[in-house]
C-alpha cells in the first residue's frame, strides 16, 4: 500500500520561542517542516539546535518578499505559519519603522507571496493581545475593540486586518490567532518573565553579576540585583508549548477564522517576582529587586485577560499549565542551564 504523503509546513521565525515549539509539535504530527531564518552575523539557533537535522531552513527575511517566494516555490507547503516579527514591545518605540516593516508589512509580503505563488496554502498569522492595549472590556474576546498602545501593537493590528482582508478578498484560508502572553525557558531574556527567572536563578546560584545582558545591554543581574520597571502591570500568562497546538488546530478546521488563546487569569509582575523567588526559598525578594525608570514604557498596557471560550468550543483547545507551574518550569530550567555551564 502506498504510504500517505506527509503534510508540509513552512514557519517564519522558526528559531524564535514559538517557532521552535511549533516545529517540534509538527514533527510529532509527522509533518515535513521547513523554516525561514534571516541571516545574522552570529546565527541565533539555540532554540532549534536539536532540530537542525530534521528541518530544512531557508535564508530569508520578511523585508524581502523574493526570499519568501523562493522558499514557497521550493518547499510547496500546505500550511504557512507567520511567526516572525520584531516582537519586543519596548523596542518598537526605539525602532518604529523597522517594526512596521517586519511586523506589519511583513504580513502583507507573506500573503502576497502566497496569493501569487500557491494560493491554496493555509495561513496562520501570529496576532497579539497587545492589539487590545487600553482595554475596552474584560475579558477580551474576538469581538473586543482594538486600542493598541505601542508601535508594535499598531503593527499587529495592521497584520490582523490584512489577514482578515485576504480571507475576504481572495478566499485565502487565512487565520489570525490572537494569543495572550505565553512564556517558556526559550523566551528571550529581555521579556519580563525570563528576565525574572534568569535573574532569580543567578541570585540563587550566588552569581552577583551575570554574563547575560538586559534590554539596556548591561548585566541583567548587577551587584546582586535585578532592575525592573512597572511591577503593577498585569498579564494573562500561559505556556508556549500549550499554545502552539492551538495554532495548528486553527488550520485543521473546515473554515478559516480568528481565535483568542489565553488562560483567563491575570497576575501582576509583582506576583511573578514573588513566585519566582519562592521557588528558590526566598521570601524577602525586595532585597534583590531595584526599580529603574528606564524599564517603564511611554504608554503602558496595564492589564490583559483573555477569554478562550471560542477556542474551547470550536477547536477543543484549553490551556494545560497553571501560573505557578509555569514559573517553576522557567526557574528550574534557568538554574539547570547555569549549572550545566
Ligand atoms: P520571538 O521574538 O521569540 O521570535 C521572533 C522570530 O522572528 C525570531 O525567529 C526572529 O529571528 C524572527 N524575525 C524577526 N525579524 C525578522 C525578519 N525581519 N525577517 C525574518 N524573521 C524575523 O517571538 P515569539 O516566538 O515569542 O512570538 C512569535 C510570534 O508571535 C511573533 O510574531 C510575536 O509578535 C507573536 N506573539 C507572541 C506572543 C508571546 O507572548 N510570545 C503573544 C502574541 C503574539 P531572529 O532570531 O533573527 O531575531
Ligand atoms: P509584553 O511583554 O510587552 O506584554 O509583550 P514583556 O514581557 O516585555 O512585558 C510585560 C509587562 O511587564 C512590564 N515590565 C517589564 N517588561 C520588561 N520587558 N522588562 C522590565 O524590566 C519590566 N518591568 C516591568 C512591562 O511594562 C509590561 O507591562 C509580549 C511579547 O511577547 C509580544 O510580542 C506579545 O505580542 C505580547 O507579549 C502578547
Coordinates of C-alpha atoms and ligand atoms in Angstrom, one line a residue:
X1 CA 0.0 0.0 0.0
X2 CA 1.4 3.5 -0.9
X3 CA 2.3 5.5 2.2
X4 CA 0.3 8.7 2.7
X5 CA 2.1 11.8 1.6
X6 CA 3.4 13.9 4.5
X7 CA 2.0 17.3 5.0
X8 CA 4.4 20.2 4.7
X9 CA 4.6 23.3 6.9
X10 CA 6.7 26.4 6.4
X11 CA 7.4 28.5 9.6
X12 CA 8.8 32.1 9.6
X13 CA 10.6 32.8 12.8
X14 CA 11.3 29.1 13.3
X15 CA 14.3 29.9 15.7
X16 CA 12.1 32.0 18.0
X17 CA 10.3 30.7 21.1
X18 CA 7.1 29.7 19.3
X19 CA 8.7 28.6 16.1
X20 CA 10.9 26.1 17.9
X21 CA 8.0 24.6 19.8
X22 CA 5.7 24.6 16.7
X23 CA 8.4 22.8 14.7
X24 CA 8.7 20.1 17.4
X25 CA 4.9 19.8 17.5
X26 CA 4.6 19.4 13.7
X27 CA 7.4 16.9 13.5
X28 CA 5.5 14.9 16.1
X29 CA 2.4 15.1 13.8
X30 CA 4.5 13.6 11.0
X31 CA 4.9 16.8 9.0
X32 CA 7.9 17.8 6.9
X33 CA 9.0 21.0 8.5
X34 CA 10.7 24.0 6.7
X35 CA 11.7 27.3 8.2
X36 CA 12.8 30.8 7.2
X37 CA 15.6 32.4 9.2
X38 CA 17.2 35.7 8.5
X39 CA 21.0 36.0 8.2
X40 CA 22.7 37.3 11.3
X41 CA 26.5 37.6 11.8
X42 CA 26.2 35.1 14.6
X43 CA 23.3 32.7 13.9
X44 CA 20.7 32.5 16.6
X45 CA 20.0 28.8 16.6
X46 CA 19.9 27.9 20.3
X47 CA 16.2 27.1 20.3
X48 CA 16.4 24.8 17.3
X49 CA 19.9 23.3 17.7
X50 CA 18.3 19.9 18.5
X51 CA 16.1 20.1 15.3
X52 CA 18.5 21.3 12.6
X53 CA 18.9 17.8 11.1
X54 CA 15.1 17.3 10.9
X55 CA 14.0 20.6 9.4
X56 CA 15.1 22.5 6.3
X57 CA 16.0 26.1 6.8
X58 CA 15.9 28.8 4.1
X59 CA 17.8 32.1 4.3
X60 CA 15.2 34.8 4.2
X61 CA 13.8 38.0 5.7
X62 CA 10.3 39.4 6.0
X63 CA 11.6 42.6 4.5
X64 CA 12.5 40.7 1.3
X65 CA 9.4 39.2 -0.5
X66 CA 11.6 37.4 -3.0
X67 CA 13.1 35.3 -0.3
X68 CA 9.6 34.2 0.9
X69 CA 8.6 33.4 -2.7
X70 CA 11.8 31.4 -3.2
X71 CA 11.1 29.3 0.0
X72 CA 7.4 28.7 -1.0
X73 CA 8.4 27.7 -4.6
X74 CA 11.0 25.3 -3.3
X75 CA 9.1 23.5 -0.5
X76 CA 5.4 23.9 -1.7
X77 CA 3.9 23.9 1.8
X78 CA 0.4 23.0 2.7
X79 CA 0.5 25.3 5.7
X80 CA 2.4 28.5 6.4
X81 CA 2.8 29.9 10.0
X82 CA 3.9 33.5 10.0
X83 CA 5.6 33.8 13.4
X84 CA 8.4 36.2 12.5
X85 CA 8.2 39.7 13.8
X86 CA 10.0 42.4 15.7
X87 CA 8.3 41.1 18.8
X88 CA 9.7 43.1 21.7
X89 CA 7.2 45.9 22.5
X90 CA 9.7 48.2 24.2
X91 CA 12.0 48.1 21.2
X92 CA 9.1 49.2 19.0
X93 CA 9.4 52.7 20.3
X94 CA 13.1 52.7 19.5
X95 CA 12.7 51.1 16.1
X96 CA 9.2 52.0 15.0
X97 CA 9.9 51.9 11.2
X98 CA 11.7 48.6 11.3
X99 CA 8.8 47.3 13.5
X100 CA 6.3 48.5 10.9
X101 CA 8.3 46.9 8.1
X102 CA 8.7 43.5 9.8
X103 CA 5.6 43.1 12.0
X104 CA 3.1 44.9 9.7
X105 CA 4.3 45.0 6.1
X106 CA 5.9 41.5 6.6
X107 CA 2.4 40.0 6.8
X108 CA 1.3 41.5 3.5
X109 CA 4.5 40.3 1.9
X110 CA 3.9 36.8 3.0
X111 CA 0.2 36.9 1.9
X112 CA 1.2 38.4 -1.5
X113 CA 3.8 35.6 -1.9
X114 CA 1.0 33.0 -1.1
X115 CA -1.5 34.7 -3.5
X116 CA 0.9 34.9 -6.4
X117 CA 2.6 31.5 -5.9
X118 CA 0.4 28.9 -4.2
X119 CA -3.0 30.4 -3.1
X120 CA -4.2 27.1 -1.5
X121 CA -1.7 27.4 1.3
X122 CA -3.4 27.6 4.7
X123 CA -2.0 30.6 6.5
X124 CA -1.6 31.4 10.2
X125 CA -0.9 34.9 11.4
X126 CA 0.6 35.5 14.9
X127 CA -1.7 38.2 16.2
X128 CA -1.4 39.6 19.7
X129 CA -3.3 40.7 22.8
X130 CA -1.3 43.9 22.5
X131 CA -3.9 44.9 19.9
X132 CA -6.3 45.5 22.8
X133 CA -3.9 47.8 24.6
X134 CA -6.1 50.2 26.6
X135 CA -8.8 47.6 27.1
X136 CA -12.4 48.4 26.5
X137 CA -13.8 45.3 28.3
X138 CA -12.6 42.4 30.4
X139 CA -12.1 39.6 29.5
X140 CA -11.1 40.4 25.9
X141 CA -12.7 38.3 23.2
X142 CA -12.6 38.1 19.3
X143 CA -15.1 41.0 19.2
X144 CA -13.4 43.4 21.7
X145 CA -12.3 46.6 20.0
X146 CA -8.6 47.2 19.5
X147 CA -6.8 50.2 21.0
X148 CA -3.1 49.5 20.6
X149 CA -0.6 51.4 22.8
X150 CA 2.7 50.9 21.0
X151 CA 4.1 50.8 17.5
X152 CA 4.3 47.0 17.9
X153 CA 0.5 46.9 18.8
X154 CA -0.3 49.1 15.9
X155 CA 1.7 46.9 13.5
X156 CA -0.1 43.8 14.8
X157 CA -3.5 45.4 14.2
X158 CA -2.4 46.0 10.6
X159 CA -1.3 42.4 10.3
X160 CA -4.5 41.1 11.8
X161 CA -6.8 43.1 9.5
X162 CA -4.6 42.3 6.5
X163 CA -5.2 38.6 7.3
X164 CA -8.9 39.1 7.6
X165 CA -8.9 41.1 4.3
X166 CA -7.0 38.5 2.3
X167 CA -9.5 35.9 3.5
X168 CA -12.4 38.1 2.5
X169 CA -10.9 39.4 -0.8
X170 CA -9.1 36.4 -2.2
X171 CA -10.7 33.5 -0.4
X172 CA -7.3 32.5 1.1
X173 CA -7.6 30.1 4.1
X174 CA -6.1 32.7 6.5
X175 CA -6.5 32.6 10.3
X176 CA -5.4 35.0 13.0
X177 CA -4.6 33.7 16.4
X178 CA -4.9 36.4 19.0
X179 CA -2.5 35.0 21.5
X180 CA -2.1 36.4 25.0
X181 CA 1.4 36.3 26.6
X182 CA 3.0 32.9 26.6
X183 CA 6.3 32.1 28.1
X184 CA 8.8 29.3 28.4
X185 CA 12.5 28.6 29.1
X186 CA 13.0 29.6 25.4
X187 CA 11.7 33.1 25.9
X188 CA 14.2 35.9 25.1
X189 CA 15.9 37.4 28.1
X190 CA 14.5 40.9 27.6
X191 CA 10.9 39.8 28.2
X192 CA 9.8 40.2 31.8
X193 CA 9.2 36.6 32.8
X194 CA 12.5 35.3 31.6
X195 CA 14.4 38.4 32.9
X196 CA 13.0 37.5 36.3
X197 CA 13.6 33.7 36.2
X198 CA 17.1 34.1 34.9
X199 CA 17.8 36.8 37.5
X200 CA 16.4 34.6 40.3
X201 CA 18.5 31.6 39.1
X202 CA 21.7 33.7 39.1
X203 CA 21.0 35.0 42.6
X204 CA 20.2 31.5 43.9
X205 CA 23.4 30.2 42.4
X206 CA 25.5 33.1 44.0
X207 CA 26.2 34.9 40.7
X208 CA 26.3 38.6 41.7
X209 CA 26.9 40.0 38.2
X210 CA 25.6 37.9 35.3
X211 CA 27.1 37.4 31.9
X212 CA 23.8 37.8 30.1
X213 CA 22.5 41.3 29.5
X214 CA 19.2 43.1 29.8
X215 CA 17.3 45.4 27.4
X216 CA 19.8 48.2 28.1
X217 CA 22.7 45.9 27.2
X218 CA 24.1 45.8 30.7
X219 CA 24.5 42.9 33.1
X220 CA 21.0 41.5 33.8
X221 CA 22.0 40.9 37.4
X222 CA 24.3 43.6 38.7
X223 CA 25.7 43.7 42.3
X224 CA 23.2 41.1 43.2
X225 CA 20.1 43.0 42.0
X226 CA 17.7 42.8 39.1
X227 CA 16.5 46.1 37.7
X228 CA 12.8 46.1 36.7
X229 CA 10.1 48.6 35.6
X230 CA 6.4 48.7 36.4
X231 CA 5.6 45.9 38.8
X232 CA 1.9 46.7 38.8
X233 CA 1.2 45.7 35.2
X234 CA -0.9 42.5 34.9
X235 CA -0.7 39.8 32.2
X236 CA -2.6 36.6 31.2
X237 CA 0.4 34.3 31.1
X238 CA 0.3 30.8 29.5
X239 CA 2.9 28.2 28.5
X240 CA 4.2 28.5 24.9
X241 CA 4.3 24.7 24.5
X242 CA 0.5 24.5 25.1
X243 CA -0.2 27.5 22.8
X244 CA 1.4 26.2 19.5
X245 CA -1.1 23.3 19.4
X246 CA -3.9 25.9 19.1
X247 CA -2.1 27.5 16.0
X248 CA -2.2 24.1 14.3
X249 CA -5.8 23.4 15.3
X250 CA -6.9 26.6 13.6
X251 CA -5.6 25.4 10.3
X252 CA -7.3 22.0 10.6
X253 CA -10.8 23.4 10.7
X254 CA -13.2 23.4 7.7
X255 CA -13.4 27.2 7.7
X256 CA -10.7 29.9 8.5
X257 CA -11.4 32.1 11.4
X258 CA -9.9 34.1 14.3
X259 CA -9.4 32.9 17.8
X260 CA -8.3 34.2 21.2
X261 CA -5.9 31.9 23.0
X262 CA -5.5 32.7 26.7
X263 CA -5.7 31.3 30.2
X264 CA -8.5 33.6 31.5
X265 CA -6.4 34.6 34.6
X266 CA -4.2 37.6 35.1
X267 CA -1.3 38.1 37.5
X268 CA 0.9 41.2 38.3
X269 CA 4.6 41.4 37.6
X270 CA 5.0 41.6 41.4
X271 CA 3.2 38.3 41.8
X272 CA 5.5 36.7 39.2
X273 CA 8.6 38.1 41.0
X274 CA 7.3 36.8 44.4
X275 CA 6.5 33.3 43.0
X276 CA 9.9 33.0 41.2
X277 CA 11.8 33.9 44.4
X278 CA 9.6 31.5 46.3
X279 CA 10.8 28.7 44.0
X280 CA 14.4 29.2 45.5
X281 CA 13.2 29.7 49.1
X282 CA 13.5 33.5 49.2
X283 CA 10.6 35.5 50.7
X284 CA 12.3 38.9 51.1
X285 CA 12.5 39.4 47.3
X286 CA 12.5 43.2 47.7
X287 CA 16.2 43.0 48.7
X288 CA 17.1 41.8 45.2
X289 CA 14.9 44.0 43.0
X290 CA 15.6 47.6 42.1
X291 CA 13.0 49.7 40.3
X292 CA 14.6 51.6 37.4
X293 CA 12.6 54.2 35.3
X294 CA 14.4 53.0 32.1
X295 CA 12.2 49.9 32.1
X296 CA 8.9 51.8 32.1
X297 CA 7.2 52.3 28.8
X298 CA 6.0 55.6 27.2
X299 CA 2.4 54.1 27.1
X300 CA 1.6 51.1 29.3
X301 CA -0.8 48.3 28.8
X302 CA -1.9 47.9 32.4
X303 CA -4.0 44.7 32.3
X304 CA -4.8 42.0 29.9
X305 CA -7.0 39.0 30.4
X306 CA -8.5 36.9 27.6
X307 CA -11.4 34.5 27.1
X308 CA -10.6 31.4 25.1
X309 CA -14.3 30.3 25.1
X310 CA -14.5 30.2 21.3
X311 CA -11.3 28.2 21.0
X312 CA -12.6 25.8 23.6
X313 CA -15.9 25.4 21.8
X314 CA -14.7 25.2 18.2
X315 CA -11.1 23.9 18.5
X316 CA -11.5 21.8 21.6
X317 CA -8.4 23.6 23.0
X318 CA -7.8 24.6 26.6
X319 CA -4.6 25.7 28.5
X320 CA -3.0 22.9 30.5
X321 CA -0.3 24.7 32.5
X322 CA -1.2 26.9 35.5
X323 CA 0.6 30.1 36.5
X324 CA 2.7 28.6 39.4
X325 CA 3.7 25.6 37.4
X326 CA 4.9 27.9 34.6
X327 CA 7.0 29.9 36.9
X328 CA 8.5 26.8 38.4
X329 CA 9.3 25.3 35.0
X330 CA 11.1 28.5 34.0
X331 CA 13.1 29.0 37.2
X332 CA 14.2 25.3 37.2
X333 CA 15.3 25.5 33.6
X334 CA 17.4 28.6 34.2
X335 CA 19.1 27.0 37.3
X336 CA 19.8 23.9 35.2
X337 CA 21.3 25.9 32.4
X338 CA 23.6 27.8 34.8
X339 CA 24.7 24.6 36.5
X340 CA 25.4 22.9 33.1
X341 CA 27.6 25.7 32.1
Ligands
LIG1 P1 10.4 35.6 19.2 O1 10.9 37.0 19.4 O2 11.0 34.6 20.1 O3 10.7 35.2 17.7 C1 10.5 36.1 16.6 C2 11.1 35.5 15.4 O4 11.0 36.4 14.3 C3 12.6 35.1 15.5 O5 12.9 33.9 14.9 C4 13.3 36.3 14.8 O6 14.5 35.9 14.2 C5 12.3 36.4 13.6 N1 12.4 37.7 12.9 C6 12.5 38.9 13.4 N2 12.5 39.8 12.4 C7 12.6 39.1 11.3 C8 12.6 39.5 9.9 N3 12.7 40.8 9.5 N4 12.6 38.5 9.0 C9 12.6 37.2 9.3 N5 12.5 36.8 10.6 C10 12.5 37.8 11.6 O7 8.8 35.7 19.3 P2 7.8 34.5 19.9 O8 8.2 33.2 19.4 O9 7.6 34.8 21.3 O10 6.5 35.0 19.1 C11 6.1 34.5 17.8 C12 5.2 35.5 17.1 O11 4.0 35.6 17.9 C13 5.7 36.9 17.0 O12 5.1 37.4 15.8 C14 5.1 37.6 18.2 O13 5.0 39.0 17.9 C15 3.8 36.9 18.3 N6 3.2 36.9 19.6 C16 3.9 36.4 20.7 C17 3.3 36.3 21.9 C18 4.1 35.8 23.1 O14 3.6 36.0 24.2 N7 5.2 35.1 22.9 C19 1.9 36.7 22.1 C20 1.2 37.1 20.9 C21 1.9 37.2 19.7 P3 16.0 36.5 14.9 O15 16.4 35.4 15.8 O16 16.8 36.6 13.7 O17 15.7 37.7 15.6
LIG2 P1 4.7 42.4 26.6 O1 5.8 41.5 27.3 O2 5.0 43.8 26.4 O3 3.4 42.0 27.3 O4 4.7 41.7 25.1 P2 7.0 41.9 28.3 O5 7.4 40.7 29.0 O6 8.1 42.7 27.6 O7 6.3 43.0 29.3 C1 5.2 42.6 30.1 C2 4.9 43.7 31.1 O8 6.0 43.8 32.1 C3 6.3 45.1 32.4 N1 7.7 45.3 32.9 C4 8.8 44.9 32.2 N2 8.9 44.4 30.9 C5 10.2 44.2 30.5 N3 10.4 43.6 29.3 N4 11.3 44.5 31.3 C6 11.2 45.0 32.6 O9 12.2 45.3 33.3 C7 9.8 45.3 33.0 N5 9.3 45.7 34.2 C8 8.0 45.7 34.1 C9 6.1 45.8 31.0 O10 5.9 47.2 31.2 C10 4.8 45.1 30.6 O11 3.7 45.7 31.1 C11 4.8 40.3 24.9 C12 5.6 40.0 23.6 O12 5.8 38.6 23.5 C13 4.7 40.4 22.4 O13 5.4 40.0 21.2 C14 3.3 39.8 22.5 O14 2.6 40.2 21.4 C15 2.7 40.2 23.8 O15 3.5 39.7 24.9 C16 1.3 39.5 24.0

